[in-house]
mmCIF file of C-alpha atoms in Angstrom:
data_model
loop_
_atom_site.group_PDB
_atom_site.id
_atom_site.type_symbol
_atom_site.label_atom_id
_atom_site.label_comp_id
_atom_site.label_asym_id
_atom_site.label_seq_id
_atom_site.Cartn_x
_atom_site.Cartn_y
_atom_site.Cartn_z
ATOM 1 C CA UNK B 213 -5.006 51.392 -1.449
ATOM 2 C CA UNK B 214 -2.264 53.636 -3.525
ATOM 3 C CA UNK B 215 -2.121 52.620 -6.977
ATOM 4 C CA UNK B 216 1.425 51.496 -6.389
ATOM 5 C CA UNK B 217 -0.284 49.174 -4.656
ATOM 6 C CA UNK B 218 -2.432 47.698 -7.199
ATOM 7 C CA UNK B 219 0.458 46.944 -10.089
ATOM 8 C CA UNK B 220 2.254 44.107 -10.458
ATOM 9 C CA UNK B 221 5.690 43.986 -8.569
ATOM 10 C CA UNK B 222 8.009 42.944 -11.263
ATOM 11 C CA UNK B 223 11.729 44.288 -10.575
ATOM 12 C CA UNK B 224 11.796 47.185 -12.773
ATOM 13 C CA UNK B 225 8.345 48.582 -10.414
ATOM 14 C CA UNK B 226 10.269 48.015 -7.252
ATOM 15 C CA UNK B 227 13.656 49.387 -8.871
ATOM 16 C CA UNK B 228 11.414 52.619 -9.415
ATOM 17 C CA UNK B 229 9.989 52.137 -5.936
ATOM 18 C CA UNK B 230 13.278 52.829 -4.414
ATOM 19 C CA UNK B 231 13.629 56.194 -5.361
ATOM 20 C CA UNK B 232 10.202 56.935 -3.919
ATOM 21 C CA UNK B 233 9.559 58.914 -0.845
ATOM 22 C CA UNK B 234 6.333 56.315 0.697
ATOM 23 C CA UNK B 235 6.462 54.771 3.638
ATOM 24 C CA UNK B 236 6.075 50.977 4.363
ATOM 25 C CA UNK B 237 5.708 48.709 6.807
ATOM 26 C CA UNK B 238 8.767 47.009 9.205
ATOM 27 C CA UNK B 239 9.412 43.816 8.408
ATOM 28 C CA UNK B 240 11.789 40.736 8.021
ATOM 29 C CA UNK B 241 10.513 39.216 4.657
ATOM 30 C CA UNK B 242 12.348 41.718 2.552
ATOM 31 C CA UNK B 243 15.733 40.191 1.793
ATOM 32 C CA UNK B 244 14.160 37.149 0.241
ATOM 33 C CA UNK B 245 11.772 39.020 -1.893
ATOM 34 C CA UNK B 246 14.538 40.949 -3.347
ATOM 35 C CA UNK B 247 16.316 38.024 -4.094
ATOM 36 C CA UNK B 248 13.788 36.499 -5.834
ATOM 37 C CA UNK B 249 14.389 39.082 -7.730
ATOM 38 C CA UNK B 250 17.888 39.431 -8.667
ATOM 39 C CA UNK B 251 18.561 42.576 -6.280
ATOM 40 C CA UNK B 252 21.070 42.942 -3.486
ATOM 41 C CA UNK B 253 19.212 43.351 -0.388
ATOM 42 C CA UNK B 254 22.187 45.262 0.999
ATOM 43 C CA UNK B 255 22.384 47.761 -1.698
ATOM 44 C CA UNK B 256 18.689 48.622 -1.512
ATOM 45 C CA UNK B 257 17.386 51.324 0.520
ATOM 46 C CA UNK B 258 15.085 50.944 3.664
ATOM 47 C CA UNK B 259 12.710 53.173 2.255
ATOM 48 C CA UNK B 260 12.282 50.643 -0.563
ATOM 49 C CA UNK B 261 12.510 47.072 1.881
ATOM 50 C CA UNK B 262 10.101 48.552 3.654
ATOM 51 C CA UNK B 263 7.497 49.000 0.651
ATOM 52 C CA UNK B 264 8.915 45.755 -0.780
ATOM 53 C CA UNK B 265 7.854 44.041 2.151
ATOM 54 C CA UNK B 266 4.170 45.834 1.945
ATOM 55 C CA UNK B 267 3.645 44.625 -1.180
ATOM 56 C CA UNK B 268 4.907 41.134 -0.385
ATOM 57 C CA UNK B 269 2.420 40.998 2.377
ATOM 58 C CA UNK B 270 0.263 42.141 0.082
ATOM 59 C CA UNK B 271 0.324 39.132 -2.284
ATOM 60 C CA UNK B 272 0.967 36.440 0.499
ATOM 61 C CA UNK B 273 -2.571 37.068 1.545
ATOM 62 C CA UNK B 274 -4.057 37.291 -1.262
ATOM 63 C CA UNK B 275 -2.937 33.939 -2.409
ATOM 64 C CA UNK B 276 -4.188 32.769 1.231
ATOM 65 C CA UNK B 277 -7.606 33.674 0.359
ATOM 66 C CA UNK B 278 -7.582 32.335 -3.019
ATOM 67 C CA UNK B 279 -6.152 28.712 -1.825
ATOM 68 C CA UNK B 280 -8.776 28.807 0.759
ATOM 69 C CA UNK B 281 -11.601 29.528 -1.068
ATOM 70 C CA UNK B 282 -10.612 26.879 -3.302
ATOM 71 C CA UNK B 283 -9.642 24.037 -0.825
ATOM 72 C CA UNK B 284 -13.481 24.869 0.625
ATOM 73 C CA UNK B 285 -15.034 24.659 -2.598
ATOM 74 C CA UNK B 286 -13.381 21.446 -3.588
ATOM 75 C CA UNK B 287 -14.347 19.696 0.270
ATOM 76 C CA UNK B 288 -18.015 21.243 -0.849
ATOM 77 C CA UNK B 289 -18.653 19.578 -3.865
ATOM 78 C CA UNK B 290 -16.686 16.011 -2.778
ATOM 79 C CA UNK B 291 -18.619 15.873 -0.063
ATOM 80 C CA UNK B 292 -22.132 16.587 -2.396
ATOM 81 C CA UNK B 293 -21.011 13.622 -3.901
ATOM 82 C CA UNK B 294 -20.999 10.515 -1.394
ATOM 83 C CA UNK B 295 -24.423 9.368 -1.054
ATOM 84 C CA UNK B 296 -25.834 8.083 1.816
ATOM 85 C CA UNK B 297 -25.270 4.142 2.164
ATOM 86 C CA UNK B 298 -21.453 5.226 0.629
ATOM 87 C CA UNK B 299 -21.090 6.909 4.019
ATOM 88 C CA UNK B 300 -23.018 4.815 6.528
ATOM 89 C CA UNK B 301 -21.187 1.642 4.678
ATOM 90 C CA UNK B 302 -17.764 3.608 5.091
ATOM 91 C CA UNK B 303 -18.069 4.804 9.290
ATOM 92 C CA UNK B 304 -19.270 0.955 9.940
ATOM 93 C CA UNK B 305 -16.486 -0.510 8.365
ATOM 94 C CA UNK B 306 -13.841 1.838 9.675
ATOM 95 C CA UNK B 307 -15.308 1.639 13.196
ATOM 96 C CA UNK B 308 -14.866 -2.493 13.010
ATOM 97 C CA UNK B 309 -11.194 -1.362 11.657
ATOM 98 C CA UNK B 310 -10.827 0.343 14.860
ATOM 99 C CA UNK B 311 -12.452 -2.161 17.422
ATOM 100 C CA UNK B 312 -9.976 -4.563 16.225
ATOM 101 C CA UNK B 313 -7.049 -2.413 16.862
ATOM 102 C CA UNK B 314 -6.124 -1.839 13.254
ATOM 103 C CA UNK B 315 -2.728 0.613 13.506
ATOM 104 C CA UNK B 316 -3.996 1.963 10.352
ATOM 105 C CA UNK B 317 -6.429 4.151 12.616
ATOM 106 C CA UNK B 318 -4.836 5.196 15.470
ATOM 107 C CA UNK B 319 -6.670 7.126 18.426
ATOM 108 C CA UNK B 320 -5.385 8.949 21.077
ATOM 109 C CA UNK B 321 -8.285 7.347 23.413
ATOM 110 C CA UNK B 322 -6.837 9.149 26.207
ATOM 111 C CA UNK B 323 -8.598 7.184 29.520
ATOM 112 C CA UNK B 324 -10.418 5.141 27.782
ATOM 113 C CA UNK B 325 -10.027 2.030 25.166
ATOM 114 C CA UNK B 326 -12.092 1.980 22.083
ATOM 115 C CA UNK B 327 -13.607 -1.100 23.922
ATOM 116 C CA UNK B 328 -15.085 1.460 26.726
ATOM 117 C CA UNK B 329 -16.635 3.967 24.598
ATOM 118 C CA UNK B 330 -19.793 4.046 23.455
ATOM 119 C CA UNK B 331 -20.876 3.073 19.737
ATOM 120 C CA UNK B 332 -22.400 6.743 19.264
ATOM 121 C CA UNK B 333 -18.534 7.412 19.855
ATOM 122 C CA UNK B 334 -17.090 5.319 17.807
ATOM 123 C CA UNK B 335 -18.511 6.408 15.551
ATOM 124 C CA UNK B 336 -18.061 10.031 15.595
ATOM 125 C CA UNK B 337 -14.118 9.128 15.420
ATOM 126 C CA UNK B 338 -14.832 6.863 12.200
ATOM 127 C CA UNK B 339 -16.681 9.257 10.348
ATOM 128 C CA UNK B 340 -14.073 11.884 10.885
ATOM 129 C CA UNK B 341 -11.414 9.641 9.403
ATOM 130 C CA UNK B 342 -13.968 8.628 6.610
ATOM 131 C CA UNK B 343 -14.476 12.048 5.668
ATOM 132 C CA UNK B 344 -10.585 12.557 5.498
ATOM 133 C CA UNK B 345 -9.849 9.853 3.611
ATOM 134 C CA UNK B 346 -12.669 10.835 0.864
ATOM 135 C CA UNK B 347 -11.517 14.230 0.650
ATOM 136 C CA UNK B 348 -8.099 13.307 0.082
ATOM 137 C CA UNK B 349 -9.209 11.086 -2.881
ATOM 138 C CA UNK B 350 -11.463 14.028 -3.931
ATOM 139 C CA UNK B 351 -8.015 16.514 -3.855
ATOM 140 C CA UNK B 352 -5.796 13.855 -5.489
ATOM 141 C CA UNK B 353 -4.352 12.022 -2.803
ATOM 142 C CA UNK B 354 -1.326 12.160 -1.240
ATOM 143 C CA UNK B 355 -0.874 15.397 0.421
ATOM 144 C CA UNK B 356 -0.301 15.714 4.377
ATOM 145 C CA UNK O 826 1.961 31.894 40.809
ATOM 146 C CA UNK O 827 3.356 31.641 37.310
ATOM 147 C CA UNK O 828 5.579 33.863 36.534
ATOM 148 C CA UNK O 829 4.396 35.106 33.265
ATOM 149 C CA UNK O 830 7.462 32.981 31.417
ATOM 150 C CA UNK O 831 8.253 33.478 27.737
ATOM 151 C CA UNK O 832 6.290 30.708 25.600
ATOM 152 C CA UNK O 833 7.540 27.871 24.047
ATOM 153 C CA UNK O 834 10.162 29.347 21.696
ATOM 154 C CA UNK O 835 9.239 26.922 18.728
ATOM 155 C CA UNK O 836 5.386 27.449 19.238
ATOM 156 C CA UNK O 837 6.525 31.044 19.103
ATOM 157 C CA UNK O 838 8.515 30.966 15.879
ATOM 158 C CA UNK O 839 6.259 27.822 14.325
ATOM 159 C CA UNK O 840 3.470 30.920 14.667
ATOM 160 C CA UNK O 841 5.369 33.815 13.270
ATOM 161 C CA UNK O 842 6.717 31.282 10.614
ATOM 162 C CA UNK O 843 2.932 30.614 9.549
ATOM 163 C CA UNK O 844 1.605 33.949 9.580
ATOM 164 C CA UNK O 845 4.404 35.167 7.456
ATOM 165 C CA UNK O 846 4.051 32.833 5.073
ATOM 166 C CA UNK O 847 0.424 34.204 4.564
ATOM 167 C CA UNK O 848 1.362 38.151 4.893
ATOM 168 C CA UNK O 849 -0.549 38.710 8.574
ATOM 169 C CA UNK O 850 -0.196 41.888 9.193
ATOM 170 C CA UNK O 851 -2.856 42.976 10.536
ATOM 171 C CA UNK O 852 -4.919 41.798 13.134
ATOM 172 C CA UNK O 853 -8.117 41.531 11.251
ATOM 173 C CA UNK O 854 -6.316 39.356 8.393
ATOM 174 C CA UNK O 855 -6.245 36.456 11.007
ATOM 175 C CA UNK O 856 -8.483 33.992 10.170
ATOM 176 C CA UNK O 857 -7.530 30.549 11.326
ATOM 177 C CA UNK O 858 -10.220 28.602 9.589
ATOM 178 C CA UNK O 859 -9.225 30.646 6.331
ATOM 179 C CA UNK O 860 -5.397 29.638 7.030
ATOM 180 C CA UNK O 861 -6.569 26.383 7.637
ATOM 181 C CA UNK O 862 -8.058 25.716 4.086
ATOM 182 C CA UNK O 863 -5.095 27.221 2.513
ATOM 183 C CA UNK O 864 -2.789 24.619 4.123
ATOM 184 C CA UNK O 865 -5.790 22.280 2.268
ATOM 185 C CA UNK O 866 -5.915 20.972 5.197
ATOM 186 C CA UNK O 867 -10.933 20.590 6.140
ATOM 187 C CA UNK O 868 -13.050 22.320 8.916
ATOM 188 C CA UNK O 869 -15.805 20.607 10.473
ATOM 189 C CA UNK O 870 -18.305 21.682 12.425
ATOM 190 C CA UNK O 871 -20.175 18.617 14.689
ATOM 191 C CA UNK O 872 -21.081 17.438 19.113
ATOM 192 C CA UNK O 873 -18.169 17.190 20.314
ATOM 193 C CA UNK O 874 -19.074 16.011 24.225
ATOM 194 C CA UNK O 875 -16.127 16.064 26.167
ATOM 195 C CA UNK O 876 -13.791 17.889 23.668
ATOM 196 C CA UNK O 877 -13.255 21.130 22.408
ATOM 197 C CA UNK O 878 -11.509 19.422 19.117
ATOM 198 C CA UNK O 879 -10.181 17.066 17.230
ATOM 199 C CA UNK O 880 -6.755 16.382 14.493
ATOM 200 C CA UNK O 881 -7.839 13.756 12.218
ATOM 201 C CA UNK O 882 -3.862 13.286 9.982
ATOM 202 C CA UNK O 883 -4.651 10.175 8.053
ATOM 203 C CA UNK O 884 -4.501 11.119 4.563
ATOM 204 C CA UNK O 885 -6.213 14.219 3.990
ATOM 205 C CA UNK O 886 -5.794 16.527 6.871
ATOM 206 C CA UNK O 887 -9.511 17.869 9.186
ATOM 207 C CA UNK O 888 -9.553 19.691 12.425
ATOM 208 C CA UNK O 889 -13.507 19.094 13.931
ATOM 209 C CA UNK O 890 -14.790 21.711 16.068
ATOM 210 C CA UNK O 891 -17.046 21.108 19.053
ATOM 211 C CA UNK O 892 -20.625 23.162 16.948
ATOM 212 C CA UNK O 893 -21.524 25.647 19.488
ATOM 213 C CA UNK O 894 -18.488 27.144 20.931
ATOM 214 C CA UNK O 895 -18.266 30.717 20.810
ATOM 215 C CA UNK O 896 -16.407 32.601 17.879
ATOM 216 C CA UNK O 897 -13.502 33.450 20.027
ATOM 217 C CA UNK O 898 -13.422 29.790 21.150
ATOM 218 C CA UNK O 899 -13.363 28.434 17.844
ATOM 219 C CA UNK O 900 -10.930 30.660 16.518
ATOM 220 C CA UNK O 901 -8.343 29.519 19.872
ATOM 221 C CA UNK O 902 -9.782 25.819 18.975
ATOM 222 C CA UNK O 903 -8.550 25.837 15.552
ATOM 223 C CA UNK O 904 -5.138 27.714 15.927
ATOM 224 C CA UNK O 905 -4.801 24.590 18.084
ATOM 225 C CA UNK O 906 -5.241 22.242 16.182
ATOM 226 C CA UNK O 907 -2.563 23.654 13.658
ATOM 227 C CA UNK O 908 -0.206 23.910 16.220
ATOM 228 C CA UNK O 909 -0.686 20.293 17.029
ATOM 229 C CA UNK O 910 -0.548 19.710 13.169
ATOM 230 C CA UNK O 911 2.554 21.930 12.571
ATOM 231 C CA UNK O 912 4.427 20.990 16.087
ATOM 232 C CA UNK O 913 3.760 17.232 16.330
ATOM 233 C CA UNK O 914 3.749 14.922 13.630
ATOM 234 C CA UNK O 915 4.071 12.393 15.256
ATOM 235 C CA UNK O 916 0.578 12.317 17.020
ATOM 236 C CA UNK O 917 -2.067 9.292 16.377
ATOM 237 C CA UNK O 918 -3.572 10.333 13.421
ATOM 238 C CA UNK O 919 -6.676 11.710 15.594
ATOM 239 C CA UNK O 920 -5.895 13.552 18.400
ATOM 240 C CA UNK O 921 -8.673 14.196 20.905
ATOM 241 C CA UNK O 922 -8.018 17.723 22.517
ATOM 242 C CA UNK O 923 -10.431 18.696 26.201
ATOM 243 C CA UNK O 924 -11.316 22.336 27.466
ATOM 244 C CA UNK O 925 -8.545 21.622 29.729
ATOM 245 C CA UNK O 926 -6.428 20.851 27.249
ATOM 246 C CA UNK O 927 -6.921 23.956 25.650
ATOM 247 C CA UNK O 928 -6.408 25.962 29.319
ATOM 248 C CA UNK O 929 -2.727 24.010 29.576
ATOM 249 C CA UNK O 930 -0.252 26.855 29.578
ATOM 250 C CA UNK O 931 2.587 25.021 31.401
ATOM 251 C CA UNK O 932 6.157 25.185 30.178
ATOM 252 C CA UNK O 933 6.262 21.568 28.520
ATOM 253 C CA UNK O 934 3.929 19.486 26.899
ATOM 254 C CA UNK O 935 1.996 19.381 23.737
ATOM 255 C CA UNK O 936 -0.991 21.151 24.762
ATOM 256 C CA UNK O 937 0.644 23.772 26.190
ATOM 257 C CA UNK O 938 3.252 24.572 22.960
ATOM 258 C CA UNK O 939 -0.509 23.974 20.513
ATOM 259 C CA UNK O 940 -2.041 26.503 23.024
ATOM 260 C CA UNK O 941 1.124 28.674 22.838
ATOM 261 C CA UNK O 942 0.997 28.581 19.189
ATOM 262 C CA UNK O 943 -2.547 29.512 18.789
ATOM 263 C CA UNK O 944 -2.070 31.980 21.338
ATOM 264 C CA UNK O 945 1.498 33.592 19.337
ATOM 265 C CA UNK O 946 -1.460 33.320 16.002
ATOM 266 C CA UNK O 947 -4.302 34.748 17.054
ATOM 267 C CA UNK O 948 -2.694 37.549 18.986
ATOM 268 C CA UNK O 949 1.358 37.798 17.211
ATOM 269 C CA UNK O 950 3.699 40.026 19.457
ATOM 270 C CA UNK O 951 4.665 42.385 16.761
ATOM 271 C CA UNK O 952 1.094 43.545 16.364
ATOM 272 C CA UNK O 953 -0.288 42.883 20.381
ATOM 273 C CA UNK O 954 3.341 44.256 22.502
ATOM 274 C CA UNK O 955 2.667 47.652 21.243
ATOM 275 C CA UNK O 956 -1.143 47.233 22.210
ATOM 276 C CA UNK O 957 -0.198 46.931 25.884
ATOM 277 C CA UNK O 958 2.155 49.841 26.642
ATOM 278 C CA UNK O 959 -0.632 51.488 28.973
ATOM 279 C CA UNK O 960 1.181 52.725 32.751
ATOM 280 C CA UNK O 961 -1.599 52.236 33.802
ATOM 281 C CA UNK O 962 -3.554 49.225 33.069
ATOM 282 C CA UNK O 963 -7.358 48.368 33.296
ATOM 283 C CA UNK O 964 -9.231 45.020 32.851
ATOM 284 C CA UNK O 965 -11.100 47.265 30.155
ATOM 285 C CA UNK O 966 -7.405 47.408 28.533
ATOM 286 C CA UNK O 967 -7.460 43.690 27.861
ATOM 287 C CA UNK O 968 -11.092 43.565 27.030
ATOM 288 C CA UNK O 969 -10.483 45.777 24.234
ATOM 289 C CA UNK O 970 -7.605 44.079 22.816
ATOM 290 C CA UNK O 971 -9.765 41.010 23.084
ATOM 291 C CA UNK O 972 -12.409 42.286 20.860
ATOM 292 C CA UNK O 973 -9.758 43.520 18.453
ATOM 293 C CA UNK O 974 -7.867 40.123 18.195
ATOM 294 C CA UNK O 975 -11.054 38.661 18.286
ATOM 295 C CA UNK O 976 -9.721 36.324 20.789
ATOM 296 C CA UNK O 977 -11.154 35.293 24.758
ATOM 297 C CA UNK O 978 -10.763 37.685 27.661
ATOM 298 C CA UNK O 979 -8.629 35.280 29.133
ATOM 299 C CA UNK O 980 -6.698 34.369 26.777
ATOM 300 C CA UNK O 981 -5.585 38.156 25.855
ATOM 301 C CA UNK O 982 -4.848 38.582 29.382
ATOM 302 C CA UNK O 983 -2.597 35.983 29.683
ATOM 303 C CA UNK O 984 -0.720 37.345 26.258
ATOM 304 C CA UNK O 985 -1.046 40.758 27.667
ATOM 305 C CA UNK O 986 0.011 40.050 30.826
ATOM 306 C CA UNK O 987 3.512 38.792 29.347
ATOM 307 C CA UNK O 988 3.637 42.413 27.025
ATOM 308 C CA UNK O 989 2.055 45.262 29.635
ATOM 309 C CA UNK O 990 5.026 47.279 30.147
ATOM 310 C CA UNK O 991 3.759 47.883 33.849
ATOM 311 C CA UNK O 992 4.274 45.437 36.307
ATOM 312 C CA UNK O 993 0.805 43.473 37.094
ATOM 313 C CA UNK O 994 -0.434 40.254 37.249
ATOM 314 C CA UNK O 995 -4.070 38.442 36.012
ATOM 315 C CA UNK O 996 -5.982 36.152 38.113
ATOM 316 C CA UNK O 997 -8.888 33.475 37.642
ATOM 317 C CA UNK O 998 -10.861 32.778 40.927
ATOM 318 C CA UNK O 999 -13.462 30.231 40.814
ATOM 319 C CA UNK O 1000 -16.642 29.819 43.479
ATOM 320 C CA UNK O 1001 -14.315 32.068 45.742
ATOM 321 C CA UNK O 1002 -10.787 30.410 44.772
ATOM 322 C CA UNK O 1003 -7.987 31.365 43.330
ATOM 323 C CA UNK O 1004 -7.614 28.708 40.214
ATOM 324 C CA UNK O 1005 -4.429 30.348 38.404
ATOM 325 C CA UNK O 1006 -1.985 33.492 38.198
ATOM 326 C CA UNK O 1007 -0.032 34.712 35.665
ATOM 327 C CA UNK O 1008 2.455 37.842 36.914
ATOM 328 C CA UNK O 1009 4.189 40.095 34.770
ATOM 329 C CA UNK O 1010 8.193 40.234 34.712
ATOM 330 C CA UNK O 1011 8.075 42.850 37.624
ATOM 331 C CA UNK O 1012 4.600 42.130 39.446
ATOM 332 C CA UNK O 1013 6.349 41.459 43.181
ATOM 333 C CA UNK O 1014 3.446 39.888 44.928
ATOM 334 C CA UNK O 1015 3.103 36.460 44.428
ATOM 335 C CA UNK O 1016 -0.673 35.046 44.962
ATOM 336 C CA UNK O 1017 -1.101 31.198 45.443
ATOM 337 C CA UNK O 1018 -3.591 28.491 43.740
ATOM 338 C CA UNK O 1019 -5.988 27.119 45.776
ATOM 339 C CA UNK O 1020 -6.022 30.456 47.874
ATOM 340 C CA UNK O 1021 -9.337 31.859 49.112
ATOM 341 C CA UNK O 1022 -10.575 34.340 48.681
ATOM 342 C CA UNK O 1023 -12.457 37.003 51.642
ATOM 343 C CA UNK O 1024 -14.803 39.204 51.945
ATOM 344 C CA UNK O 1025 -15.048 41.523 55.330
ATOM 345 C CA UNK O 1026 -11.706 41.294 56.906
ATOM 346 C CA UNK O 1027 -9.110 40.803 55.070
ATOM 347 C CA UNK O 1028 -10.953 41.228 52.069
ATOM 348 C CA UNK O 1029 -10.697 41.616 47.950
ATOM 349 C CA UNK O 1030 -12.657 43.126 45.823
ATOM 350 C CA UNK O 1031 -13.089 39.767 44.122
ATOM 351 C CA UNK O 1032 -14.095 38.198 47.808
ATOM 352 C CA UNK O 1033 -16.467 40.860 47.624
ATOM 353 C CA UNK O 1034 -17.890 39.772 44.308
ATOM 354 C CA UNK O 1035 -17.895 36.113 45.299
ATOM 355 C CA UNK O 1036 -19.849 37.246 48.623
ATOM 356 C CA UNK O 1037 -22.394 38.701 46.053
ATOM 357 C CA UNK O 1038 -21.393 42.543 47.617
ATOM 358 C CA UNK O 1039 -21.611 45.328 44.546
ATOM 359 C CA UNK O 1040 -17.985 46.589 43.624
ATOM 360 C CA UNK O 1041 -16.584 49.670 42.423
ATOM 361 C CA UNK O 1042 -15.924 49.123 38.219
ATOM 362 C CA UNK O 1043 -12.817 49.904 38.518
ATOM 363 C CA UNK O 1044 -9.058 49.345 39.761
ATOM 364 C CA UNK O 1045 -8.964 50.268 43.779
ATOM 365 C CA UNK O 1046 -6.017 50.244 46.124
ATOM 366 C CA UNK O 1047 -5.873 47.119 48.432
ATOM 367 C CA UNK O 1048 -3.431 45.839 51.016
ATOM 368 C CA UNK O 1049 -2.058 43.394 48.767
ATOM 369 C CA UNK O 1050 -1.254 40.726 52.118
ATOM 370 C CA UNK O 1051 -5.173 39.785 51.477
ATOM 371 C CA UNK O 1052 -3.979 38.643 47.987
ATOM 372 C CA UNK O 1053 -0.823 37.118 49.011
ATOM 373 C CA UNK O 1054 -1.438 36.113 52.626
ATOM 374 C CA UNK O 1055 2.064 37.344 53.742
ATOM 375 C CA UNK O 1056 1.849 39.509 56.748
ATOM 376 C CA UNK O 1057 5.357 41.169 55.083
ATOM 377 C CA UNK O 1058 3.234 42.130 52.353
ATOM 378 C CA UNK O 1059 1.027 44.099 55.196
ATOM 379 C CA UNK O 1060 0.965 48.294 54.768
ATOM 380 C CA UNK O 1061 1.848 47.670 50.355
ATOM 381 C CA UNK O 1062 -1.080 48.328 48.523
ATOM 382 C CA UNK O 1063 -1.977 47.146 44.732
ATOM 383 C CA UNK O 1064 -4.583 48.270 42.737
ATOM 384 C CA UNK O 1065 -7.154 45.663 41.528
ATOM 385 C CA UNK O 1066 -9.782 45.538 39.433
ATOM 386 C CA UNK O 1067 -12.100 42.211 39.270
ATOM 387 C CA UNK O 1068 -15.279 41.499 36.770
ATOM 388 C CA UNK O 1069 -17.460 38.499 37.405
ATOM 389 C CA UNK O 1070 -19.548 36.263 35.466
ATOM 390 C CA UNK O 1071 -21.742 32.732 35.453
ATOM 391 C CA UNK O 1072 -20.253 30.156 33.891
ATOM 392 C CA UNK O 1073 -21.615 26.482 33.695
ATOM 393 C CA UNK O 1074 -20.164 25.122 36.983
ATOM 394 C CA UNK O 1075 -20.266 28.024 38.972
ATOM 395 C CA UNK O 1076 -19.379 32.264 39.946
ATOM 396 C CA UNK O 1077 -15.569 33.721 37.909
ATOM 397 C CA UNK O 1078 -14.023 36.265 38.755
ATOM 398 C CA UNK O 1079 -11.173 37.796 36.896
ATOM 399 C CA UNK O 1080 -9.053 40.359 38.434
ATOM 400 C CA UNK O 1081 -6.290 42.476 37.041
ATOM 401 C CA UNK O 1082 -3.637 43.408 39.712
ATOM 402 C CA UNK O 1083 -0.766 45.796 39.573
ATOM 403 C CA UNK O 1084 1.548 47.247 42.296
ATOM 404 C CA UNK O 1085 0.141 50.824 43.099
ATOM 405 C CA UNK O 1086 3.344 52.536 41.288
ATOM 406 C CA UNK O 1087 3.085 51.919 38.221
#
């Protein structure tokens, strides 16, 4: 990676880059990035726009990697806090509610109803609901 | 045989938007599991008899993937469930997806849309299409693209036929019978699902593979009539490149056909 790619993306930095003879990637995210920095896309040369786009893409990818690592770590921490008893009880509670047709647990059952499924199949579904609930709680709740 | 039509524009646009959100400008950056985590979606692997994946959307969203799938299948399944997540907010709170759902490429229906989304996410047009400009394609090209994008041969083949500049068709056959075929816009011949492939008289190389014969592993001319069954196609050659593999439910052959002129 060239030096200019490692520097923070500031309006001043962008303006300096516009004068450089560099080759970037084609793309369509540039106007948005320029507007964020108070620059008029119509006045920016194509060469500078492609550089800026490449920088923006790199920043977004790094941000995705950070978010993904955070989520994975939070999931692992939250799962480690759940004891086997709590898990068993949670699955049993949700299995009962699915069997009772509770609208709080809607499942696309394909061609079978809950009463036509084996206990193991229902428990497998209930377990996924259980962890979805539990991990939501660990994340602070409310986000979908 | 289905013409390889444009995928659901909605699915393709949604996949493109997601790739842009995360700056995925190279195939090496495309990791559906990481994308899911960055969207605050948990991923779990477990035994799921009869299913490939599930999307649970009760509060904290969760994708459950069948344990033991090949890496490229896992990527496709996660991409498929991400497609449901982004495109179908009104689904039931738990959606089960089977192997059959993952092969649904019809023009409508939510499974088809989720597949289009997954294909576009893993093999985005802007990265994939520029690599499909060879004039005389073979299965080697498809396999090389499948490796580069960490996709299955079939998923890469379907995407390839959409974007390849040469008129061609991808045909999947099982136990001697054509299961499905996809053709590019300018491929002239029509190959019907359910067609029996022959060895000997009216033979195709795929038919020879099903008959246990050894064939040349490169594109070879064959009478188009033997693939289409139409007498009007007699005397018109197409190039056929076929390879076989054994699956749990029988012998499969993937064939790439292209017009002789290309």
